[in-house]
CSV table of C-alpha atoms in Angstrom, one decimal:
chain,number,residue,atom,x,y,z
L,1,MET,CA,-28.2,-13.8,-34.2
L,2,ILE,CA,-25.7,-12.5,-30.5
L,3,LEU,CA,-23.1,-10.8,-30.7
L,4,ALA,CA,-21.1,-10.6,-27.4
L,5,PHE,CA,-18.1,-9.3,-26.6
L,6,ASP,CA,-15.5,-9.7,-23.0
L,7,THR,CA,-13.0,-7.1,-22.8
L,8,SER,CA,-12.9,-8.0,-18.9
L,9,CYS,CA,-8.8,-8.8,-17.9
L,10,ASP,CA,-6.0,-9.3,-20.1
L,11,ASP,CA,-8.2,-10.7,-23.4
L,12,THR,CA,-10.1,-8.9,-25.8
L,13,SER,CA,-12.5,-11.6,-27.6
L,14,VAL,CA,-15.5,-11.4,-29.7
L,15,ALA,CA,-18.4,-13.8,-30.5
L,16,LEU,CA,-21.0,-14.5,-32.5
L,17,LEU,CA,-23.9,-17.2,-31.7
L,18,LYS,CA,-27.0,-18.1,-33.9
L,19,ASN,CA,-28.8,-21.7,-32.8
L,20,LYS,CA,-25.9,-24.2,-32.9
L,21,ASN,CA,-23.5,-21.8,-35.1
L,22,TYR,CA,-21.0,-20.2,-33.5
L,23,VAL,CA,-17.7,-18.0,-33.4
L,24,ASN,CA,-15.3,-17.5,-30.5
L,25,LEU,CA,-11.9,-15.4,-31.0
L,26,ILE,CA,-9.9,-15.1,-28.7
L,27,SER,CA,-7.4,-12.4,-28.9
L,28,SER,CA,-4.3,-14.7,-27.2
L,29,GLN,CA,-5.5,-17.6,-28.9
L,30,ASN,CA,-5.6,-15.7,-32.6
L,31,ASP,CA,-3.2,-15.5,-34.9
L,32,ILE,CA,-3.4,-11.9,-34.7
L,33,HIS,CA,-0.2,-10.7,-33.4
L,34,GLY,CA,1.5,-10.3,-37.6
L,35,LYS,CA,-1.7,-7.6,-38.3
L,36,PHE,CA,-0.3,-5.7,-36.2
L,37,GLY,CA,3.6,-6.0,-37.0
L,38,GLY,CA,5.0,-6.5,-33.7
L,39,ILE,CA,4.4,-8.7,-31.3
L,40,MET,CA,1.3,-7.8,-28.5
L,41,PRO,CA,1.8,-6.7,-25.1
L,42,GLU,CA,1.1,-9.3,-23.4
L,43,TYR,CA,-1.3,-7.1,-21.1
L,44,ALA,CA,-2.6,-4.2,-22.1
L,45,ALA,CA,-6.3,-2.3,-22.2
L,46,ARG,CA,-4.9,-0.5,-25.7
L,47,SER,CA,-4.5,-3.8,-27.0
L,48,HIS,CA,-7.7,-4.5,-26.2
L,49,THR,CA,-8.7,-1.1,-28.3
L,50,GLU,CA,-7.0,-2.3,-31.3
L,51,THR,CA,-8.2,-5.6,-31.6
L,52,ILE,CA,-11.9,-5.2,-30.8
L,53,ALA,CA,-12.7,-4.2,-34.1
L,54,TYR,CA,-10.7,-6.5,-35.5
L,55,LEU,CA,-12.0,-9.5,-34.4
L,56,THR,CA,-15.9,-8.4,-35.0
L,57,LYS,CA,-15.5,-8.2,-38.6
L,58,GLU,CA,-13.2,-11.1,-38.6
L,59,ALA,CA,-15.9,-13.0,-36.7
L,60,LEU,CA,-18.7,-11.7,-39.0
L,61,GLU,CA,-16.4,-13.2,-42.0
L,62,LYS,CA,-16.0,-16.5,-40.1
L,63,LEU,CA,-19.6,-17.0,-40.3
L,64,ASN,CA,-20.6,-15.1,-43.2
L,65,ALA,CA,-22.4,-12.9,-41.9
L,66,SER,CA,-23.1,-8.9,-41.3
L,67,MET,CA,-23.9,-6.4,-38.9
L,68,SER,CA,-27.5,-6.6,-40.2
L,69,ASP,CA,-27.8,-10.4,-39.1
L,70,ILE,CA,-27.2,-9.1,-35.5
L,71,GLU,CA,-30.3,-9.1,-33.3
L,72,TYR,CA,-28.8,-8.2,-30.1
L,73,ILE,CA,-25.4,-7.2,-28.9
L,74,ALA,CA,-24.1,-8.7,-25.4
L,75,THR,CA,-21.0,-7.7,-23.3
L,76,THR,CA,-19.7,-8.4,-19.9
L,77,VAL,CA,-20.0,-5.3,-17.6
L,78,GLY,CA,-17.9,-6.1,-15.1
L,79,PRO,CA,-16.5,-7.1,-12.7
L,80,GLY,CA,-13.1,-6.6,-14.3
L,81,LEU,CA,-10.4,-4.1,-14.7
L,82,LEU,CA,-12.6,-0.8,-15.3
L,83,PRO,CA,-9.8,0.3,-18.2
L,84,SER,CA,-10.3,-3.1,-20.1
L,85,LEU,CA,-13.9,-3.6,-19.2
L,86,LEU,CA,-14.7,0.6,-20.6
L,87,VAL,CA,-13.3,-0.6,-24.2
L,88,GLY,CA,-15.9,-3.1,-24.3
L,89,VAL,CA,-18.8,-1.4,-22.8
L,90,SER,CA,-17.7,1.7,-25.3
L,91,PHE,CA,-17.5,-0.6,-28.3
L,92,ALA,CA,-20.6,-2.2,-27.3
L,93,LYS,CA,-23.3,0.9,-27.4
L,94,ALA,CA,-21.4,2.4,-30.0
L,95,LEU,CA,-22.1,-0.5,-32.5
L,96,ALA,CA,-25.6,-1.1,-30.6
L,97,TYR,CA,-26.6,2.9,-31.3
L,98,SER,CA,-25.0,3.3,-35.2
L,99,TYR,CA,-27.2,-0.1,-36.0
L,100,SER,CA,-30.3,0.5,-33.6
L,101,LEU,CA,-29.5,-3.2,-31.9
L,102,PRO,CA,-30.6,-3.8,-27.8
L,103,ILE,CA,-27.8,-4.3,-25.1
L,104,ILE,CA,-27.8,-7.0,-23.0
L,105,PRO,CA,-25.4,-6.3,-20.0
L,106,ILE,CA,-23.7,-9.5,-18.4
L,107,ASN,CA,-21.8,-10.3,-15.3
L,108,HIS,CA,-18.5,-12.2,-16.1
L,109,ILE,CA,-18.8,-14.5,-13.7
L,110,GLU,CA,-22.1,-15.4,-14.8
L,111,GLY,CA,-20.7,-16.3,-18.0
L,112,HIS,CA,-18.2,-18.3,-16.3
L,113,ILE,CA,-21.0,-20.5,-14.4
L,114,PHE,CA,-23.0,-21.2,-17.2
L,115,ALA,CA,-20.5,-21.9,-19.6
L,116,PRO,CA,-20.2,-26.1,-19.4
L,117,PHE,CA,-24.4,-25.8,-20.2
L,118,PHE,CA,-23.4,-24.7,-23.3
L,119,GLY,CA,-25.2,-26.4,-26.4
L,120,LYS,CA,-26.9,-28.3,-23.3
L,121,LYS,CA,-30.4,-28.3,-21.5
L,122,LEU,CA,-30.1,-26.3,-18.3
L,123,GLU,CA,-30.5,-27.9,-15.2
L,124,PHE,CA,-31.5,-26.6,-11.6
L,125,PRO,CA,-30.4,-26.6,-9.5
L,126,PHE,CA,-26.7,-27.1,-9.4
L,127,MET,CA,-23.2,-26.3,-7.7
L,128,ALA,CA,-21.4,-24.3,-9.5
L,129,LEU,CA,-16.7,-23.9,-8.7
L,130,VAL,CA,-15.2,-21.0,-10.8
L,131,VAL,CA,-11.6,-21.3,-10.5
L,132,SER,CA,-9.4,-18.9,-12.6
L,133,GLY,CA,-6.4,-17.1,-11.7
L,134,GLY,CA,-8.4,-14.5,-9.9
L,135,HIS,CA,-11.8,-16.5,-8.6
L,136,THR,CA,-12.4,-19.5,-6.8
L,137,HIS,CA,-16.0,-19.1,-5.9
L,138,LEU,CA,-18.6,-21.6,-5.2
L,139,PHE,CA,-22.3,-20.5,-5.8
L,140,LEU,CA,-25.5,-22.3,-5.5
L,141,ILE,CA,-27.5,-21.6,-8.3
L,142,GLU,CA,-31.6,-22.5,-8.5
L,143,GLY,CA,-32.4,-20.4,-11.9
L,144,ILE,CA,-31.0,-17.7,-13.9
L,145,GLY,CA,-31.0,-14.9,-11.8
L,146,ARG,CA,-31.2,-16.5,-8.3
L,147,TYR,CA,-27.7,-16.9,-7.3
L,148,LYS,CA,-26.4,-17.7,-3.8
L,149,ILE,CA,-22.8,-17.6,-2.9
L,150,ILE,CA,-21.6,-20.4,-0.9
L,151,ALA,CA,-18.0,-20.0,-0.6
L,152,LYS,CA,-15.2,-18.3,-1.9
L,153,THR,CA,-11.1,-18.0,-1.3
L,154,LEU,CA,-9.7,-15.9,2.2
L,155,ASP,CA,-6.6,-15.2,-0.1
L,156,ASP,CA,-5.2,-16.2,-3.3
L,157,ALA,CA,-7.3,-17.8,-5.9
L,158,VAL,CA,-6.3,-21.4,-7.2
L,159,GLY,CA,-5.2,-20.6,-10.9
L,160,GLU,CA,-2.5,-17.8,-9.1
L,161,ALA,CA,-1.5,-20.4,-6.6
L,162,PHE,CA,-0.3,-23.1,-9.9
L,163,ASP,CA,1.5,-19.8,-11.8
L,164,LYS,CA,3.1,-18.7,-8.7
L,165,VAL,CA,3.9,-22.3,-7.7
L,166,ALA,CA,5.4,-22.7,-10.9
L,167,ARG,CA,7.1,-19.3,-11.1
L,168,ILE,CA,9.1,-20.8,-7.3
L,169,LEU,CA,9.4,-24.1,-9.2
L,170,ASP,CA,10.9,-22.2,-12.0
L,171,LEU,CA,9.2,-24.1,-14.5
L,172,GLY,CA,7.6,-21.3,-16.8
L,173,TYR,CA,4.9,-19.5,-17.7
L,174,PRO,CA,1.9,-19.8,-17.5
L,175,GLY,CA,1.9,-21.9,-14.7
L,176,GLY,CA,-1.7,-24.0,-15.2
L,177,PRO,CA,-0.9,-26.0,-18.3
L,178,ILE,CA,2.9,-26.6,-17.4
L,179,ILE,CA,1.6,-27.8,-14.0
L,180,ASP,CA,-0.9,-30.0,-15.5
L,181,LYS,CA,1.4,-31.1,-17.9
L,182,LEU,CA,4.7,-31.9,-15.9
L,183,SER,CA,2.5,-33.6,-13.3
L,184,LYS,CA,1.0,-36.1,-15.2
L,185,THR,CA,4.7,-37.7,-14.8
L,186,GLY,CA,5.4,-36.6,-11.5
L,187,GLU,CA,4.7,-38.7,-7.9
L,188,SER,CA,1.9,-36.9,-6.0
L,189,ASP,CA,2.2,-38.8,-2.9
L,190,ARG,CA,5.8,-37.8,-2.1
L,191,PHE,CA,5.2,-34.3,-1.1
L,192,ASN,CA,3.0,-33.7,1.9
L,193,ILE,CA,1.2,-30.4,0.9
L,194,PRO,CA,-1.1,-28.7,3.0
L,195,LYS,CA,-4.6,-28.2,2.5
L,196,GLY,CA,-5.7,-25.0,2.8
L,197,LEU,CA,-8.4,-24.6,5.1
L,198,GLY,CA,-9.5,-28.9,4.3
L,199,GLY,CA,-10.9,-31.3,6.6
L,200,LYS,CA,-12.4,-27.8,8.5
L,201,LYS,CA,-16.4,-27.3,8.3
L,202,ASN,CA,-15.8,-23.8,6.5
L,203,LEU,CA,-16.1,-24.4,3.0
L,204,ASN,CA,-14.2,-21.0,2.2
L,205,PHE,CA,-10.9,-21.3,0.0
L,206,SER,CA,-7.5,-20.8,1.5
L,207,PHE,CA,-4.6,-21.3,-1.5
L,208,SER,CA,-1.8,-18.8,0.3
L,209,GLY,CA,-0.6,-21.1,2.9
L,210,THR,CA,-0.4,-24.1,-0.2
L,211,LYS,CA,1.4,-21.5,-2.1
L,212,THR,CA,3.7,-20.5,0.7
L,213,ALA,CA,4.5,-24.7,1.7
L,214,VAL,CA,5.6,-24.9,-1.4
L,215,LYS,CA,8.3,-22.2,-1.0
L,216,ASN,CA,9.2,-23.4,2.0
L,217,LEU,CA,10.5,-26.5,0.6
L,218,VAL,CA,12.2,-25.2,-2.2
L,219,ASN,CA,14.1,-23.0,0.2
L,220,ASN,CA,14.4,-25.1,2.5
L,221,HIS,CA,15.9,-28.0,-0.2
L,222,SER,CA,18.9,-26.8,-2.0
L,223,ASN,CA,20.2,-28.5,-5.3
L,224,LEU,CA,15.9,-29.8,-6.2
L,225,SER,CA,16.3,-32.0,-8.9
L,226,THR,CA,13.8,-31.9,-12.5
L,227,THR,CA,11.9,-35.1,-10.8
L,228,ASP,CA,12.0,-33.0,-7.7
L,229,LYS,CA,10.4,-30.2,-9.0
L,230,ILE,CA,8.0,-32.2,-10.7
L,231,ASP,CA,7.2,-34.0,-7.9
L,232,ILE,CA,6.5,-31.3,-5.8
L,233,ALA,CA,4.7,-29.5,-8.6
L,234,ALA,CA,2.4,-33.2,-8.4
L,235,SER,CA,2.0,-33.0,-5.2
L,236,PHE,CA,1.1,-29.6,-5.2
L,237,GLN,CA,-1.8,-30.2,-7.8
L,238,LYS,CA,-3.5,-33.2,-5.8
L,239,SER,CA,-3.6,-30.8,-2.9
L,240,SER,CA,-5.7,-28.0,-4.7
L,241,ILE,CA,-7.9,-30.4,-6.6
L,242,ASP,CA,-8.1,-32.3,-4.1
L,243,VAL,CA,-9.8,-29.5,-1.5
L,244,LEU,CA,-11.8,-27.9,-4.3
L,245,TRP,CA,-13.6,-31.1,-4.3
L,246,GLU,CA,-13.9,-32.0,-1.0
L,247,LYS,CA,-15.4,-28.7,-0.8
L,248,THR,CA,-17.8,-28.9,-3.9
L,249,LYS,CA,-19.4,-32.0,-2.3
L,250,ASP,CA,-20.0,-30.9,0.9
L,251,ALA,CA,-21.2,-27.5,-0.3
L,252,CYS,CA,-23.6,-30.2,-2.6
L,253,ARG,CA,-24.5,-32.3,0.8
L,254,GLU,CA,-25.3,-29.5,3.0
L,255,ASN,CA,-28.1,-27.7,0.0
L,256,GLY,CA,-28.9,-31.0,-0.8
L,257,VAL,CA,-27.5,-30.7,-4.9
L,258,ASN,CA,-27.0,-33.5,-6.7
L,259,LYS,CA,-25.3,-31.2,-10.2
L,260,ILE,CA,-21.5,-29.2,-10.5
L,261,ALA,CA,-20.4,-27.6,-12.8
L,262,VAL,CA,-17.0,-26.3,-12.8
L,263,SER,CA,-15.8,-23.6,-15.0
L,264,GLY,CA,-12.7,-21.3,-15.4
L,265,GLY,CA,-9.5,-21.3,-16.4
L,266,VAL,CA,-8.6,-24.2,-14.0
L,267,SER,CA,-11.3,-26.6,-15.1
L,268,ALA,CA,-8.8,-27.6,-18.2
L,269,ASN,CA,-7.0,-29.2,-15.8
L,270,SER,CA,-6.9,-32.9,-16.8
L,271,TYR,CA,-6.6,-34.0,-12.9
L,272,LEU,CA,-9.5,-32.0,-12.3
L,273,ARG,CA,-11.1,-33.2,-15.0
L,274,GLU,CA,-10.9,-37.1,-14.3
L,275,MET,CA,-11.1,-36.4,-10.2
L,276,PHE,CA,-14.2,-34.8,-10.7
L,277,ALA,CA,-15.7,-37.2,-12.8
L,278,THR,CA,-14.8,-40.4,-11.1
L,279,GLU,CA,-15.3,-38.6,-7.8
L,280,CYS,CA,-18.9,-37.7,-8.8
L,281,LYS,CA,-19.5,-41.6,-10.0
L,282,LYS,CA,-19.1,-42.6,-6.8
L,283,GLU,CA,-21.4,-39.9,-5.2
L,284,GLY,CA,-24.1,-40.1,-8.0
L,285,PHE,CA,-23.6,-36.3,-9.1
L,286,GLU,CA,-23.4,-35.7,-12.4
L,287,LEU,CA,-21.1,-33.4,-13.6
L,288,PHE,CA,-20.8,-30.6,-16.5
L,289,LEU,CA,-17.7,-29.8,-17.8
L,290,PRO,CA,-17.0,-26.6,-20.4
L,291,ARG,CA,-15.5,-27.2,-23.8
L,292,ARG,CA,-11.7,-26.3,-23.7
L,293,GLU,CA,-11.8,-22.7,-25.3
L,294,MET,CA,-14.6,-21.8,-23.3
L,295,THR,CA,-12.6,-22.6,-20.0
L,296,THR,CA,-10.3,-19.6,-20.0
L,297,ASP,CA,-12.3,-15.7,-20.4
L,298,ASN,CA,-14.2,-15.8,-23.8
L,299,ALA,CA,-17.4,-14.2,-25.3
L,300,LEU,CA,-19.0,-17.3,-26.5
L,301,MET,CA,-19.9,-17.5,-23.0
L,302,ILE,CA,-21.5,-14.1,-22.8
L,303,ALA,CA,-23.2,-14.8,-26.0
L,304,ASN,CA,-24.2,-18.0,-24.6
L,305,ILE,CA,-26.0,-16.4,-21.4
L,306,ALA,CA,-27.3,-13.4,-23.0
L,307,GLN,CA,-29.7,-15.8,-24.9
L,308,PHE,CA,-31.1,-16.6,-21.3
L,309,LYS,CA,-31.5,-13.1,-20.2
L,310,LYS,CA,-33.3,-11.3,-23.9
L,311,SER,CA,-35.6,-9.7,-21.4
L,312,ARG,CA,-32.9,-7.8,-19.8
L,313,ALA,CA,-31.8,-6.8,-23.3
L,314,THR,CA,-32.1,-2.7,-22.9
L,315,TYR,CA,-32.0,0.5,-25.7
L,316,ASP,CA,-31.3,3.2,-22.7
L,317,TYR,CA,-27.7,2.6,-23.8
L,318,PHE,CA,-26.7,5.3,-20.9
L,319,SER,CA,-28.0,2.6,-18.0
L,320,VAL,CA,-25.4,0.2,-20.0
L,321,GLU,CA,-21.9,0.6,-17.6
L,322,ALA,CA,-19.1,-0.9,-16.8
L,323,ASN,CA,-18.6,-1.2,-13.1
L,324,PRO,CA,-15.7,-3.3,-12.2
L,325,ARG,CA,-17.1,-4.0,-8.4
L,326,LEU,CA,-20.3,-6.1,-9.8
L,327,LYS,CA,-21.2,-8.6,-7.3
L,328,ILE,CA,-23.3,-11.6,-8.5
L,329,VAL,CA,-26.1,-10.7,-5.8
L,330,ASN,CA,-27.6,-13.0,-3.2
L,331,TYR,CA,-31.4,-14.2,-3.7
L,332,ASN,CA,-33.6,-14.4,-1.1
L,333,ARG,CA,-35.7,-17.2,-1.4
B,1,MET,CA,9.2,10.8,14.5
B,2,VAL,CA,10.8,7.3,14.3
B,3,LYS,CA,11.1,6.8,10.4
B,4,GLU,CA,11.0,2.7,10.6
B,5,PHE,CA,10.0,-0.1,13.0
B,6,ILE,CA,10.9,-3.4,12.8
B,7,TYR,CA,9.1,-6.2,14.0
B,8,LYS,CA,8.7,-10.1,13.9
B,9,SER,CA,6.3,-12.3,14.0
B,10,HIS,CA,6.0,-15.8,14.6
B,11,ASN,CA,2.7,-16.4,13.4
B,12,ALA,CA,-0.2,-15.7,11.8
B,13,ASN,CA,-2.4,-14.4,14.8
B,14,TYR,CA,0.6,-11.4,15.9
B,15,THR,CA,1.2,-10.8,12.3
B,16,LYS,CA,-2.5,-9.7,12.6
B,17,GLN,CA,-1.8,-7.4,15.8
B,18,ILE,CA,0.8,-5.6,13.6
B,19,ALA,CA,-1.5,-5.0,11.1
B,20,LYS,CA,-4.4,-3.9,13.1
B,21,PHE,CA,-1.6,-1.3,15.0
B,22,PHE,CA,-0.1,-0.4,11.7
B,23,ALA,CA,-4.2,0.3,9.8
B,24,LYS,CA,-5.1,2.5,13.9
B,25,ASN,CA,-2.0,4.4,14.4
B,26,PHE,CA,0.3,4.7,10.8
B,27,ILE,CA,-3.0,5.1,8.2
B,28,SER,CA,-4.1,8.4,8.0
B,29,LYS,CA,-8.0,9.0,7.6
B,30,TYR,CA,-7.7,12.1,5.6
B,31,GLY,CA,-5.7,12.8,2.5
B,32,LYS,CA,-3.8,10.5,0.1
B,33,ASN,CA,-1.9,6.7,1.9
B,34,ILE,CA,0.4,5.4,-0.7
B,35,ILE,CA,1.6,2.2,0.9
B,36,PHE,CA,3.8,-0.3,-0.7
B,37,LEU,CA,4.4,-3.9,-0.1
B,38,LYS,CA,7.6,-5.2,-1.0
B,39,GLY,CA,9.2,-8.9,-0.5
B,40,ASP,CA,9.2,-11.8,-1.8
B,41,LEU,CA,6.5,-14.7,-2.4
B,42,GLY,CA,4.8,-16.4,0.0
B,43,SER,CA,6.5,-13.6,2.6
B,44,GLY,CA,2.4,-12.8,3.8
B,45,LYS,CA,1.7,-8.9,2.2
B,46,THR,CA,-1.8,-9.9,1.4
B,47,THR,CA,-2.6,-11.4,4.6
B,48,PHE,CA,-0.6,-8.4,5.6
B,49,VAL,CA,-3.3,-6.4,3.5
B,50,ARG,CA,-6.3,-8.4,4.5
B,51,TYR,CA,-5.6,-8.0,8.5
B,52,CYS,CA,-5.2,-4.2,7.5
B,53,LEU,CA,-8.5,-3.9,5.9
B,54,ASN,CA,-10.2,-6.0,8.3
B,55,TYR,CA,-9.3,-2.9,10.7
B,56,LEU,CA,-10.6,-0.6,8.4
B,57,GLY,CA,-14.4,-2.3,8.6
B,58,ILE,CA,-13.9,-4.6,5.3
B,59,ASP,CA,-14.8,-8.0,6.8
B,60,ASP,CA,-13.0,-11.3,5.0
B,61,GLU,CA,-16.6,-12.2,3.6
B,62,ASN,CA,-16.3,-8.8,1.6
B,63,PHE,CA,-12.3,-8.7,0.9
B,64,GLU,CA,-12.0,-9.9,-2.4
B,65,GLY,CA,-8.7,-12.1,-2.1
B,66,SER,CA,-5.5,-11.3,-4.0
B,67,PRO,CA,-5.7,-8.8,-6.9
B,68,THR,CA,-2.3,-10.6,-8.6
B,69,PHE,CA,-4.8,-11.8,-11.7
B,70,THR,CA,-7.1,-8.7,-11.2
B,71,ILE,CA,-4.5,-6.2,-10.9
B,72,VAL,CA,-7.0,-3.8,-8.9
B,73,ASN,CA,-9.6,-4.4,-6.2
B,74,GLU,CA,-11.9,-1.8,-5.1
B,75,TYR,CA,-13.6,-1.2,-1.9
B,76,ASP,CA,-15.7,1.2,0.1
B,77,ASN,CA,-14.4,4.2,1.3
B,78,ASP,CA,-11.8,4.7,-1.3
B,79,ILE,CA,-9.7,1.7,-0.5
B,80,ILE,CA,-7.8,0.4,-3.4
B,81,HIS,CA,-5.6,-2.9,-3.5
B,82,MET,CA,-3.4,-3.1,-5.9
B,83,ASP,CA,-0.8,-5.7,-7.0
B,84,LEU,CA,1.8,-5.1,-10.1
B,85,TYR,CA,3.3,-8.9,-9.9
B,86,ARG,CA,1.8,-8.8,-13.7
B,87,LEU,CA,2.9,-5.9,-15.1
B,88,LYS,CA,6.3,-6.0,-16.9
B,89,ASN,CA,7.8,-2.9,-18.0
B,90,GLN,CA,6.6,0.6,-17.3
B,91,SER,CA,4.2,1.1,-21.3
B,92,GLU,CA,1.9,-2.0,-19.5
B,93,ILE,CA,1.3,0.1,-16.5
B,94,GLU,CA,1.0,3.6,-18.9
B,95,TYR,CA,-1.7,1.1,-20.7
B,96,SER,CA,-3.2,-0.4,-18.3
B,97,GLY,CA,-4.7,2.7,-16.9
B,98,ILE,CA,-4.0,1.8,-13.2
B,99,LEU,CA,-2.0,5.5,-12.8
B,100,ASP,CA,-5.8,7.0,-13.2
B,101,TYR,CA,-6.5,5.4,-9.8
B,102,PHE,CA,-4.2,7.9,-7.9
B,103,ASN,CA,-5.7,11.7,-9.7
B,104,LYS,CA,-7.6,11.8,-6.1
B,105,ASP,CA,-6.8,13.6,-3.2
B,106,ASN,CA,-7.5,10.7,-0.4
B,107,GLY,CA,-7.6,7.5,0.1
B,108,ILE,CA,-5.9,4.3,0.8
B,109,PHE,CA,-3.9,2.4,-1.5
B,110,PHE,CA,-2.4,-0.8,-0.9
B,111,ILE,CA,0.3,-1.5,-3.8
B,112,GLU,CA,1.9,-4.7,-3.8
B,113,TRP,CA,4.3,-5.6,-6.0
B,114,PRO,CA,5.4,-1.7,-6.6
B,115,GLU,CA,8.9,-1.5,-7.9
B,116,LEU,CA,7.8,-0.2,-11.5
B,117,LEU,CA,5.7,2.7,-10.4
B,118,ASN,CA,7.1,6.1,-10.2
B,119,MET,CA,5.7,7.8,-7.4
B,120,LYS,CA,6.9,8.2,-4.1
B,121,PRO,CA,5.1,6.3,-1.6
B,122,SER,CA,3.3,7.1,2.3
B,123,PHE,CA,4.9,3.9,3.9
B,124,GLU,CA,6.5,1.2,2.7
B,125,LEU,CA,6.7,-2.2,3.8
B,126,THR,CA,9.2,-4.9,3.4
B,127,PHE,CA,8.5,-8.4,4.0
B,128,THR,CA,11.2,-10.8,4.9
B,129,ILE,CA,10.9,-14.6,5.2
B,130,LEU,CA,12.9,-16.1,8.2
B,131,ASN,CA,12.2,-19.3,8.6
B,132,ASP,CA,8.9,-21.1,7.4
B,133,THR,CA,6.5,-19.7,10.0
B,134,SER,CA,8.6,-16.6,10.9
B,135,ARG,CA,8.6,-12.9,9.0
B,136,LYS,CA,10.4,-9.8,9.5
B,137,ILE,CA,8.2,-6.7,9.2
B,138,ASN,CA,10.4,-3.5,8.2
B,139,VAL,CA,7.9,-0.3,8.0
B,140,CYS,CA,9.8,2.5,6.8
B,141,ARG,CA,7.6,6.6,6.9
B,142,CYS,CA,8.7,7.3,4.0
């Protein structure tokens, strides 16, 4: 059984995985507020410290397991915010030391990349599109540890653009799910929102201009009705997701790949899911999407990739260190 | 010493020139540079930092993008790009641990949405949207 931690950013997450048996606890999604006698701060490294031991205990209870069932401890070591990362890494090391267990250090992004294959057979090569609040990246994945960066955003991540556009349109927080929901009733062809670096040969992304286009629309039209706002949101969503598809498709063609795995918080977007599925069918591509609980930051995806990295397990706990700048290193073919 | 410079930029290319001029002439290679960037969403703060970093030797391939979600993006040579947009009050700043980054004698700190930070910056840059493509950039030496 693998016990996994992820504290790379806002959420504390703890997971247990053995064969098909698993539990995946995420602080923002679990009703743990009551246990602390108040509302947890939306963002706080302190909350990781307070939450991680409690979630670990709860995870073990849920699977009717104890620490003696654990064979490996996996933890995100980067990239992320250092103070947050340190909580997960230190807790993992302390537990490993106390119970003499090996640690498997995991790159958070690597966790996302393989999340769509959870419970499925891995198939290489594939194009991984990682889309979240902090990332908009395309990677060519040829095997475990054999990765190549194909493209990334030059400014805002797509999930960040969703949140900021929701703020500009005064639709509320979190922006991603709200825009997703409202867009279903909106007219996505009504406003022309430019695609960042769309139509260019360059596979890199840019969402800063897309966000600013929405800002300009709002600045130039006083008295926008709710319908107008919903139509703007729908038009923005279509423009952003369409450009993700176009570049992913081009990246696949250029690299002779016919499998696509989309992950990260934005992979929960329903327009993205439907549109990618339809287009992949047309192109003859195979699409892999994560189950919804594995789209946002979670520890199950860390346990999932750890299964394939058991050879990296170590008892040299001093070698396991938090690294906020941890990169996916290009593999040389 | 002139304390305030006001620029009007009508396109991204001109903003790039301003950023380059700022990075070249105003940022000190020694000591601690704390640069506050203020202004509305979409006014060009992140883009300005990206152009400054390009001048400081970090090309687009190594630029980590907007730090809104990550809060801190670190680069070589003690260059830090921060964004406090998602932090709502003093205690969130305190518990996020980001204040530890300032316990250094030197470095270049670009800080977007710095309003909650209790410290004196070396420079304060204010970005104002004039129209769809034009921006006013106010550079103030503090």
